[in-house]
Coordinates of C-alpha atoms and ligand atoms in Angstrom, one line a residue:
X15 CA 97.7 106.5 109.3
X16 CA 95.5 109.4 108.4
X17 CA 94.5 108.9 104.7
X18 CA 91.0 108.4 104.4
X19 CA 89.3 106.1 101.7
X20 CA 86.8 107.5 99.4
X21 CA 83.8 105.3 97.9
X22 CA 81.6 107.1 95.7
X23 CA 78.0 105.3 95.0
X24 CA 74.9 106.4 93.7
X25 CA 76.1 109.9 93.2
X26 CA 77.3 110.0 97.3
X27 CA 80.2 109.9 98.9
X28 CA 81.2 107.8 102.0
X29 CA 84.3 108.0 103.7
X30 CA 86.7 104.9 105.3
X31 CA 89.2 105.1 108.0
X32 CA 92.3 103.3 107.0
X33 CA 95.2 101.3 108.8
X34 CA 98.3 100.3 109.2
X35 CA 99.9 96.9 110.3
X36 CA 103.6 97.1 112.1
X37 CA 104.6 95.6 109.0
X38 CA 103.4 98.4 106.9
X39 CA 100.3 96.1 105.0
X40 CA 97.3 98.3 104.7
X41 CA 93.3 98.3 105.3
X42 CA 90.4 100.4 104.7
X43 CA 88.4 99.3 107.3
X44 CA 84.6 98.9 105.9
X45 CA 83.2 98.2 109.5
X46 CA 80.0 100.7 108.8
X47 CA 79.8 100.3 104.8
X48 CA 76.1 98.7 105.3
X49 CA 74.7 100.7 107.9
X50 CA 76.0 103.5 105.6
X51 CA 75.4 103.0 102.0
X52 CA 73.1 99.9 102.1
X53 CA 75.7 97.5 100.0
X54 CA 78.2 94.9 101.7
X55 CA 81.7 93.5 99.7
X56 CA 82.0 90.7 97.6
X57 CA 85.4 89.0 97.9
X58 CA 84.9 85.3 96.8
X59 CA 87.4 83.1 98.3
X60 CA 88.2 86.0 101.0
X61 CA 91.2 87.4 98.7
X62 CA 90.9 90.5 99.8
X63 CA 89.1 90.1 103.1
X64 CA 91.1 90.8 106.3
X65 CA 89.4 89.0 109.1
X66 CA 91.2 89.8 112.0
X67 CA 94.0 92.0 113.2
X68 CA 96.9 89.6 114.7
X69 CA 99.6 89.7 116.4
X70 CA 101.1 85.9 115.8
X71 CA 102.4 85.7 112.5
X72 CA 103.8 87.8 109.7
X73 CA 103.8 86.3 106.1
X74 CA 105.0 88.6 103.0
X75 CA 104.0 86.8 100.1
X76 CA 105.7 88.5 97.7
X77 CA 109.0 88.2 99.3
X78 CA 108.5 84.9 100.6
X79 CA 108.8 85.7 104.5
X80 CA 107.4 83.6 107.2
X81 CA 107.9 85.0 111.0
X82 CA 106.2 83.4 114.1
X83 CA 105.9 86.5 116.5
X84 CA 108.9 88.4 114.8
X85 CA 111.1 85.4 114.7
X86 CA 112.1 84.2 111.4
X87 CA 111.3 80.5 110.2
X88 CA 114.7 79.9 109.3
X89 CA 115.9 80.8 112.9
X90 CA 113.3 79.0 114.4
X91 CA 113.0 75.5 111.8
X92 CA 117.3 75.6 112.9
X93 CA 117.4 76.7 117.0
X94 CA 114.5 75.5 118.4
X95 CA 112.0 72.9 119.8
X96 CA 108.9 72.7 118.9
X97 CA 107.2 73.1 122.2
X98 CA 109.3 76.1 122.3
X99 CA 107.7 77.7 119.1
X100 CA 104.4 76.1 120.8
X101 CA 105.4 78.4 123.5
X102 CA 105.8 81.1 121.8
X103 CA 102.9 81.4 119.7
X104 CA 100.9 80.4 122.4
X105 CA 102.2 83.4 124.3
X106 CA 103.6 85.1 123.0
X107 CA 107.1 85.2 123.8
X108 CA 109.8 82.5 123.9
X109 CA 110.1 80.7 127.1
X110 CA 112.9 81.1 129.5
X111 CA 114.2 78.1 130.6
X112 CA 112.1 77.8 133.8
X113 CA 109.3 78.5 132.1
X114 CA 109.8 75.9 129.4
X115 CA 110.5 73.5 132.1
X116 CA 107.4 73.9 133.6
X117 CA 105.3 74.0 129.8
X118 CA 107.1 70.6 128.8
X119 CA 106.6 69.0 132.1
X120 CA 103.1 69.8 132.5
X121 CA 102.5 68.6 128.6
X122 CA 104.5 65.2 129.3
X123 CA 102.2 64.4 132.7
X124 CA 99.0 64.9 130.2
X125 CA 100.2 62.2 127.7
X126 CA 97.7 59.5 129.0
X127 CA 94.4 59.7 127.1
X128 CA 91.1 58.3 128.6
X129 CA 90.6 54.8 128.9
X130 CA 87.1 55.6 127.3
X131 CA 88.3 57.5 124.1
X132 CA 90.0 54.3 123.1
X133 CA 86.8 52.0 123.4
X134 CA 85.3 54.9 120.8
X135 CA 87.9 54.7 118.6
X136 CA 88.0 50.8 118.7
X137 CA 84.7 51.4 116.8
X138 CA 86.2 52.6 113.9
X139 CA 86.2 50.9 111.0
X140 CA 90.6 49.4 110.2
X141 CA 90.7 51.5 107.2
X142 CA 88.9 55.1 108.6
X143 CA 90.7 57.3 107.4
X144 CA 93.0 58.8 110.2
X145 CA 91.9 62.6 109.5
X146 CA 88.6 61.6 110.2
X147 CA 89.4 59.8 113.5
X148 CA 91.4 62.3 114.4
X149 CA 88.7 65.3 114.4
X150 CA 86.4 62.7 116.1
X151 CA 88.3 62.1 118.9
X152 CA 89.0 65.4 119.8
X153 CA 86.0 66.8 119.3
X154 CA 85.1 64.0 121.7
X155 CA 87.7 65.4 123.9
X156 CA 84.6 67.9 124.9
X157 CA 82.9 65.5 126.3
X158 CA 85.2 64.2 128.7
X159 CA 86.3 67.7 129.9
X160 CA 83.1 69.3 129.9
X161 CA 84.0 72.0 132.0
X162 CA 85.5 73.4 128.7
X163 CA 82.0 73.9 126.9
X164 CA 79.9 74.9 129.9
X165 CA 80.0 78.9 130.0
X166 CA 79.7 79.0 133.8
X167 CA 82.4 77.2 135.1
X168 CA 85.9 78.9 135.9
X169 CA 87.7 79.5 132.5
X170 CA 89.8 76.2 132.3
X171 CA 91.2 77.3 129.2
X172 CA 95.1 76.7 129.7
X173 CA 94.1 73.1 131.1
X174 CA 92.9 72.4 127.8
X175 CA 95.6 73.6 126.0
X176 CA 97.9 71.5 127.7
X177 CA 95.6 68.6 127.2
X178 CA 95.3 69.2 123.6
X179 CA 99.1 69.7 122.9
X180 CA 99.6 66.2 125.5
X181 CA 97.1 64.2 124.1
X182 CA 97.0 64.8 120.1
X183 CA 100.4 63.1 118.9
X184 CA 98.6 59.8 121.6
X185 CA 95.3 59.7 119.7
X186 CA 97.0 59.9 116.3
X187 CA 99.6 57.1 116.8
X188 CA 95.9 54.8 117.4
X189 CA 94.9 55.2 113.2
X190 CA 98.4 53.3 112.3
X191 CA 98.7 51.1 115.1
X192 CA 94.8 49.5 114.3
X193 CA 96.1 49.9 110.4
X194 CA 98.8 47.4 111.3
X195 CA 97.2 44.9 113.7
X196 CA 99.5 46.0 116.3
X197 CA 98.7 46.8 120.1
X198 CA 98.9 50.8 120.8
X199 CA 101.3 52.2 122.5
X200 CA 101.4 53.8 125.8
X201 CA 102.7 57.3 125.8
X202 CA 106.6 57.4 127.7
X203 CA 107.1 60.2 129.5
X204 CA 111.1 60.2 130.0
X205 CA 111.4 60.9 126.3
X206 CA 110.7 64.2 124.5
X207 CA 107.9 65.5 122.7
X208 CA 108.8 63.8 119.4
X209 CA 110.5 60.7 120.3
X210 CA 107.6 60.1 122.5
X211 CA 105.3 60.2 119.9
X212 CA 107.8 57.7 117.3
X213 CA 107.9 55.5 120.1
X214 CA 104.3 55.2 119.9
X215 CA 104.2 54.9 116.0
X216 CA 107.1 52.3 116.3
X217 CA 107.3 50.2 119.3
X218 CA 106.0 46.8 119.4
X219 CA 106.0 45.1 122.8
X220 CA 108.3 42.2 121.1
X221 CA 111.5 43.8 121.0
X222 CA 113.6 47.0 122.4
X223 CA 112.6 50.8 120.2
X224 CA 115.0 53.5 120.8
X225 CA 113.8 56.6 118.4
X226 CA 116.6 57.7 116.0
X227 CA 117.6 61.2 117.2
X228 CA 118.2 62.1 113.4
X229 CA 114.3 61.1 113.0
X230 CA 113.3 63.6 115.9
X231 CA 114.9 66.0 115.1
X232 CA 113.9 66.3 110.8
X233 CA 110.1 65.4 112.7
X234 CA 110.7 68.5 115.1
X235 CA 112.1 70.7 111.7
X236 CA 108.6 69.8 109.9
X237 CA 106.5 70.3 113.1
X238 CA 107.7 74.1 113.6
X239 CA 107.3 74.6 109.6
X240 CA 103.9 74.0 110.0
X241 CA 102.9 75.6 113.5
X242 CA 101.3 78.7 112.4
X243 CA 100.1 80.3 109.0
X244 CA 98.1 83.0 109.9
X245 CA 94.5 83.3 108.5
X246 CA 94.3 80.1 106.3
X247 CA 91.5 78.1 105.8
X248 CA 91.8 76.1 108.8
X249 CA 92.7 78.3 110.9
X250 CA 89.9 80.5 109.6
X251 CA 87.4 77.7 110.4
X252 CA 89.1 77.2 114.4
X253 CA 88.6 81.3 114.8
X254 CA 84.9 81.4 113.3
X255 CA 83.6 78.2 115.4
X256 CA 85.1 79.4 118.2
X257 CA 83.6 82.8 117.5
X258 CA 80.4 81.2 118.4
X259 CA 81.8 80.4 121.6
X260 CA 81.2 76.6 120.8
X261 CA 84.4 74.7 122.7
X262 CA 88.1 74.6 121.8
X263 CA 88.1 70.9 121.5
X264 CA 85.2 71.6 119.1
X265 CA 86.8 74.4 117.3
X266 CA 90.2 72.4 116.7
X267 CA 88.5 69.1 115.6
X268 CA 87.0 72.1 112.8
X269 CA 89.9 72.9 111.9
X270 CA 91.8 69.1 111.7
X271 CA 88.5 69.0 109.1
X272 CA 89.1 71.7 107.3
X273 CA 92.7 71.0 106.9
X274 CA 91.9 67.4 105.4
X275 CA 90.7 69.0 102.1
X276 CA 93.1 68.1 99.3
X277 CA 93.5 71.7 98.3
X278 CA 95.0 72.4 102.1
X279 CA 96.7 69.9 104.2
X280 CA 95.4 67.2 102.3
X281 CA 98.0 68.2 99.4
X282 CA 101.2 66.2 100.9
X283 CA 98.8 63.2 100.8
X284 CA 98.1 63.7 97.1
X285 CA 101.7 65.1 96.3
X286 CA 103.1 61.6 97.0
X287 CA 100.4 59.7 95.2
X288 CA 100.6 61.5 92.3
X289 CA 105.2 61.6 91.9
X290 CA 104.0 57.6 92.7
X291 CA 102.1 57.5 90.0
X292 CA 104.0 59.4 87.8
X293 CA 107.1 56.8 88.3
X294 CA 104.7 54.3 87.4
X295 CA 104.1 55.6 84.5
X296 CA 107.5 55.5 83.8
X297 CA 108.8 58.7 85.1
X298 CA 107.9 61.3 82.1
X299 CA 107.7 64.6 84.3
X300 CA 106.9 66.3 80.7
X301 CA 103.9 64.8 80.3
X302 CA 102.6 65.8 83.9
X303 CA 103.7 69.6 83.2
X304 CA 101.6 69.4 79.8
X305 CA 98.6 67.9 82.0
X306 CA 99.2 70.5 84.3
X307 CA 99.2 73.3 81.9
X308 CA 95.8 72.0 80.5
X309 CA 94.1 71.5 83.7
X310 CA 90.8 73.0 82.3
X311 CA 90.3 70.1 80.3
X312 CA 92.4 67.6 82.0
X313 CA 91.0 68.7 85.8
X314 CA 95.1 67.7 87.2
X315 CA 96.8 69.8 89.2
X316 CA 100.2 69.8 89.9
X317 CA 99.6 68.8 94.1
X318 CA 102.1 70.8 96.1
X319 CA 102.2 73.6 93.6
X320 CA 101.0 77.1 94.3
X321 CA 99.9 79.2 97.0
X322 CA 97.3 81.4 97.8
X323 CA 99.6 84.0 99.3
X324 CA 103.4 83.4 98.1
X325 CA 104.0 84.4 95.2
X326 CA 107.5 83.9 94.5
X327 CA 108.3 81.3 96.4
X328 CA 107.4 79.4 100.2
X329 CA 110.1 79.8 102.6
X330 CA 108.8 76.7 103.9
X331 CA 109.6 74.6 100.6
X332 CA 113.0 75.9 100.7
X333 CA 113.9 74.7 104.2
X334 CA 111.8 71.5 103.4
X335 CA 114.0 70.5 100.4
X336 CA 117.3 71.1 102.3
X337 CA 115.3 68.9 104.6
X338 CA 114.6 66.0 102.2
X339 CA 118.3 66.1 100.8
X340 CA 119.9 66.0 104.2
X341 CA 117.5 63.2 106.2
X342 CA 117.5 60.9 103.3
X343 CA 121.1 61.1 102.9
X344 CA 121.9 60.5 106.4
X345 CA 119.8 57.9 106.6
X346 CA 120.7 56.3 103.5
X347 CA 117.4 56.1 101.7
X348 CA 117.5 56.5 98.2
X349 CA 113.8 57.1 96.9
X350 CA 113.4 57.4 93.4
X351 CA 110.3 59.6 94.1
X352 CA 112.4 62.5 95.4
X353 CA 114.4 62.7 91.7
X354 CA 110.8 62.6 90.4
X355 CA 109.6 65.7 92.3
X356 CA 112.6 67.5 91.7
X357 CA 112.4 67.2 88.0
X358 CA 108.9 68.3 88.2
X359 CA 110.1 71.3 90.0
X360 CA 112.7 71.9 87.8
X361 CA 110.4 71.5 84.5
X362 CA 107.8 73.7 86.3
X363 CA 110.2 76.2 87.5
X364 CA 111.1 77.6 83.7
X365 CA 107.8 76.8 81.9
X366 CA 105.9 80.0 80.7
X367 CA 102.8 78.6 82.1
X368 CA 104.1 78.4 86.1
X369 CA 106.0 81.3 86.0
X370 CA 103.7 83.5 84.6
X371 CA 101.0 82.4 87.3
X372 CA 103.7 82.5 89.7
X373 CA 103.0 78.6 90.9
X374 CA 105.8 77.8 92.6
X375 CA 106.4 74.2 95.3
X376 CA 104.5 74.7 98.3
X377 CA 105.3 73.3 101.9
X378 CA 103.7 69.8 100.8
X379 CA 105.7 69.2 98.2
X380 CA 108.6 68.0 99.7
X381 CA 107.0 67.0 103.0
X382 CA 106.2 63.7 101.9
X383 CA 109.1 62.6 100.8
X384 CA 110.4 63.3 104.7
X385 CA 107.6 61.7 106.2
X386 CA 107.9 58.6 103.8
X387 CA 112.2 58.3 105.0
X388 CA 110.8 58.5 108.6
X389 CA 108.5 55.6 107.6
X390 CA 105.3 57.4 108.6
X391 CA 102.5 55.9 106.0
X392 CA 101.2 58.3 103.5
X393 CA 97.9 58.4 105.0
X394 CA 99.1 59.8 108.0
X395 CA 100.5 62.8 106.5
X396 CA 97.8 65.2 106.8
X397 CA 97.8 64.4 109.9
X398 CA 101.4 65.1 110.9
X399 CA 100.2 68.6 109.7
X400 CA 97.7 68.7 112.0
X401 CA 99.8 67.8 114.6
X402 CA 102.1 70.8 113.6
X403 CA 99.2 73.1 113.2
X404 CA 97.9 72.4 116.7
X405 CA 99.7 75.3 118.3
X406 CA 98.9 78.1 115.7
X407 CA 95.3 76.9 116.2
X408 CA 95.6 77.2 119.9
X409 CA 97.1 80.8 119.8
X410 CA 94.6 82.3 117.2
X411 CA 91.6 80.4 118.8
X412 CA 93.2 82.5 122.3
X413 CA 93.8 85.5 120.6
X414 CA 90.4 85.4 119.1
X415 CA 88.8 85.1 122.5
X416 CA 91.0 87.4 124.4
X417 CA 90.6 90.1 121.7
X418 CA 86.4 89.9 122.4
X419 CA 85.8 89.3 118.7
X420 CA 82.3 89.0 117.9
X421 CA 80.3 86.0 115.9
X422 CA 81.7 85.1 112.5
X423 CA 78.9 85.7 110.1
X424 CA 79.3 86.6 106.6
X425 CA 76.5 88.4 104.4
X426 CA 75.7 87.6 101.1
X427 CA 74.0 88.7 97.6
X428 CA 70.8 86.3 97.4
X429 CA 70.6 85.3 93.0
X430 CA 67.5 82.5 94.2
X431 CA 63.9 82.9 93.3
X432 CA 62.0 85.9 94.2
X433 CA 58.6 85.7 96.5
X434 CA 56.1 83.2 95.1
X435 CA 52.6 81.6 95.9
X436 CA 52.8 78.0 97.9
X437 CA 51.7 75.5 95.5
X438 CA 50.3 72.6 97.0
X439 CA 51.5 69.1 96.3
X440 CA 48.2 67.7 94.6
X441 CA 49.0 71.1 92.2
X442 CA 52.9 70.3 91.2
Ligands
LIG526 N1 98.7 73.2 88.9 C1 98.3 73.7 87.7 N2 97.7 74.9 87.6 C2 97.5 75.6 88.7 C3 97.9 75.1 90.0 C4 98.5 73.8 90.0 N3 98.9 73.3 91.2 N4 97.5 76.0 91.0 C5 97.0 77.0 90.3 N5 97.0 76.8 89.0 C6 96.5 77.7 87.9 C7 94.9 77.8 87.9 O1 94.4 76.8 87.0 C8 94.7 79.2 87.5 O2 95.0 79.3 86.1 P1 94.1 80.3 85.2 O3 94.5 81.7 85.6 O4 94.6 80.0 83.8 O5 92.7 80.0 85.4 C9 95.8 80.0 88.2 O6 96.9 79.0 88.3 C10 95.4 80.5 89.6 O7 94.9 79.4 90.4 P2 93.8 79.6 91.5 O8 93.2 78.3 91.8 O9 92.9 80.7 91.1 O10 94.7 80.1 92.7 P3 94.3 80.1 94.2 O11 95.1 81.1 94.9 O12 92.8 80.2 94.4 O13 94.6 78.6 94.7 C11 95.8 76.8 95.5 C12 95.7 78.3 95.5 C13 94.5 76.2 96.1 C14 96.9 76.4 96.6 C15 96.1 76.2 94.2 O14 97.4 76.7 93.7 C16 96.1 74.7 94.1 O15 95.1 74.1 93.9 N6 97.3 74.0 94.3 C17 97.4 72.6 94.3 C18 97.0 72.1 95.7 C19 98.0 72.3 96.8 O16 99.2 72.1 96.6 N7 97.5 72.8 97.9 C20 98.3 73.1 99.1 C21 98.4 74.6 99.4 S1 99.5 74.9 100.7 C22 98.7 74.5 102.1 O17 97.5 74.6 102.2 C23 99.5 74.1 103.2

C-alpha cells in the first residue's frame, strides 16, 4: 500500500507509512512518532491500537466473521476435533492424518501430572476458586520443567506445548473433584481428548463411567469456539509476559488470570447467575432490560451481552444457541433458565437501547446453559474457557517469539504532582 499518512503538529509535518492486512484492514504504522515529533498516542482500552501483525486468526466485527488460519468457525465448530484446530493454530496448518496421529498420541502419553503438583494443590483451601488454582498450578508447571525458563538450555519449547495441552484438562478436573469430597481421577489414555477429561470430572471408583459421546462431542463444539480470538485481553497479557521472555508456563497461567475477570471469560460464570436469579425473581426479563438500560445508576449489566469487536452479531453465539437447543434436547433436559436467556435476548434484541449500541449475545451467553446440561458446576466454567483458549494462547505466545517481537511496554501521559521539596516526617 503506498498511501502515506499525514500528521500535522505544531505547525510541521510528519509523514506515516501505511499497511495493509490480506484481509484488506488498514494501519498507519506510528513506529517513529516519538523519536519524531516528541508526542506518543493515547488509545485507552487499546481500541484503536494494533499490537501485533498475525497470522492466526481473522475476526470482522462488523460482519460477524471468525476464521482460525482461513478456516471458518462454522466449518471447523461442525468437521473437526479439537486437537485438530489445536493443530492448526499451533501450526499452522491442519494435520494430515500421520501427523495428527503423532500430535494426539504424544498429548495422550503426557496426561499424568506430577505426583508433587497434587500435594500443592491438596493445600488449597475446598472452596478456592478453581480459576485461581488453575493459574497456580501451571505457573507451577515452571518449576517442575525448569528447562523451560532457563535461557541456556536447548529450546524445549514443543515439549511444553505438549505438556500444557496433556496436562491442563488433568489439573482442572482436581478443583471439582476436592469440591465434592471425591478421589481424583487418573487421566485414561485409550479415550480421546474430551472423554478423557469427563471421565476425570465423572468417575468415581464405585461404579463403571462410560462418557456420553453426545457430551463429547457438544464439549469438543465449545472447545474449538473458544480456541483462538486474536488480540484479546488474555491473549494480550500471554504475548506481553512472554515478551519479557519470562516462561510459557508463566505466560499462560497470565493469561488463565486475565481471562477470570467478569468482563472476559468470567462472563459465562456471571451469565448463569444472573438468568438464575432472574427466575428467582420470578422470571420478569422486563425488568432486567430496564436495569440494563440504566446501568449508570443501577451498575447491572446484561453478562453475556456485547462485544468489544462484533458489532452485529458473534458468530460464536449463533453456533452456541443451535448448540444449547440441540444438546439439551437430545439429552432431554429441560432448563427453565434457557427460556429465560432467550427472552432476554429476544427483549434486548428490539430495544432502542441495544440496538442502537449494537449489544448483541456474546459467546458466554449461551455457554452456560451447555455446560450446566453436561453437569459441569458453574464455577468451573471459566475454566472450560480456559481450557479452550489454551491453544490460541500457545500459537500467539509462538508466534510472538518466532516473530523476535521486542518487550511490551506501553508509554504514558504522567497527570501526578510535579517536582517538590522532601518534607520530613517530624514536618508533615
Ligand atoms: N449491558 C448494558 N449496557 C451495556 C452492556 C451490557 N452488557 N455492554 C455495554 N453496554 C453499554 C455501556 O453502558 C455503554 O453505554 P453508553 O454509551 O451509554 O455509555 C455502551 O454500551 C458501550 O459500552 P462499553 O463498555 O464502552 O463497551 P466496551 O467495548 O468497552 O465493552 C464489554 C465491551 C466489556 C464486553 C461490555 O459490553 C460488557 O461489559 N459486557 C458484559 C460482560 C460480558 O459479557 N463480557 C464478555 C465479553 S466476550 C469475552 O470476553 C469472551
Amino acid at each position: 500500500m503506498s498511501d502515506k499518512a499525514q500528521l500535522i503538529l505544531e505547525g510541521k509535518t510528519y509523514e506515516f507509512a501505511t499497511l495493509e492486512g490480506s484481509e484488506k484492514e488498514k494501519a498507519i504504522d506510528i513506529n517513529n512518532l516519538r523519536d519524531a515529533s516528541g508526542y506518543i498516542t493515547i488509545d485507552s482500552g487499546y481500541k484503536n491500537t494494533g499490537a501485533t501483525k498475525s497470522a492466526i486468526t481473522f475476526l470482522d466485527g462488523e460482519e460477524g466473521i471468525l476464521r482460525y488460519r482461513g478456516y471458518s468457525i462454522e466449518d471447523l465448530a461442525e468437521q473437526a476435533t479439537f486437537l485438530e484446530v489445536a493443530y492448526l493454530l499451533i501450526y499452522g496448518e491442519l494435520p494430515t492424518q500421520a501427523q495428527y496421529d503423532d500430535f494426539e498420541n504424544k498429548i495422550r502419553r503426557h496426561t499424568l501430572v506430577n505426583e508433587d503438583m497434587r500435594k500443592i494443590f491438596e493445600g488449597f483451601p475446598v472452596n478456592a476458586h478453581p480459576m485461581g488454582v488453575l493459574s497456580s498450578l501451571v505457573s507451577a508447571m515452571s518449576a517442575f520443567y525448569p528447562d523451560s525458563y532457563d535461557q541456556n538450555a536447548p529450546d524445549k519449547t514443543e515439549d511444553h506445548i505438549i505438556r500444557l495441552l496433556a496436562k491442563m484438562p488433568t489439573i482442572a478436573t482436581w478443583s471439582f473433584k476436592k469440591s465434592q469430597g471425591h478421589p481424583v481421577n487418573y487421566p485414561k489414555n485409550d479415550l480421546d481428548y474430551c472423554s478423557n477429561f469427563l471421565n476425570m470430572m465423572f468417575a468415581l471408583p464405585v461404579e463403571e463411567y462410560k462418557p456420553d459421546p453426545v457430551v463429547a462431542k457438544a464439549l469438543n463444539k465449545l472447545l474449538i469456539l473458544h480456541a483462538d480470538h486474536e488480540q484479546n485481553c488474555s491473549t494480550s497479557t500471554v504475548r506481553l509476559v512472554g515478551s519479557s521472555k519470562a516462561n510459557i508456563y508463566s505466560s499462560i497461567s497470565a493469561g488463565i488470570c486475565a481471562l477470570w475477570g467478569p468482563l472476559h471469560g468470567g462472563a459465562n460464570q456471571e451469565v448463569i447467575e444472573m438468568l438464575e436469579e432472574i427466575k428467582a425473581d420470578g422470571g420478569d426479563v422486563a425488568k432486567y432490560v430496564d436495569m440494563a438500560k440504566n446501568a449508570k445508576t443501577t451498575g447491572f449489566r446484561l453478562f453475556g451481552f456485547g462485544h468489544r469487536v462484533y458489532k452485529n452479531f458473534d458468530p460464536r453465539a449463533r453456533i452456541i444457541k443451535k448448540a444449547a437447543d440441540d444438546v439439551l434436547s437430545t439429552l432431554g433436559i429441560n432448563d427453565p433458565v434457557l427460556e429465560i436467556a432467550k427472552g432476554l435476548e429476544e427483549a434486548a434484541l428490539h430495544d432502542e437501547y441495544f440496538v442502537s449500541r449494537k449489544l448483541y449475545p456474546n459467546v458466554d451467553f449461551y455457554s452456560g446453559i451447555i455446560y450446566r446440561a453436561l453437569g459441569i458446576p458453574t464455577n468451573m466454567f471459566t475454566v472450560m474457557f480456559a481450557l479452550g483458549r489454551l491453544p490460541g494462547w500457545i500459537a500467539q505466545w509462538k508466534e510472538m517469539r518466532a516473530n523476535k517481537e521486542p518487550i511490551g511496554r506501553p508509554r504514558q501521559i504522567y497527570t501526578g504532582a510535579p517536582l517538590r521539596d522532601f518534607v520530613p516526617m517530624n514536618a508533615r
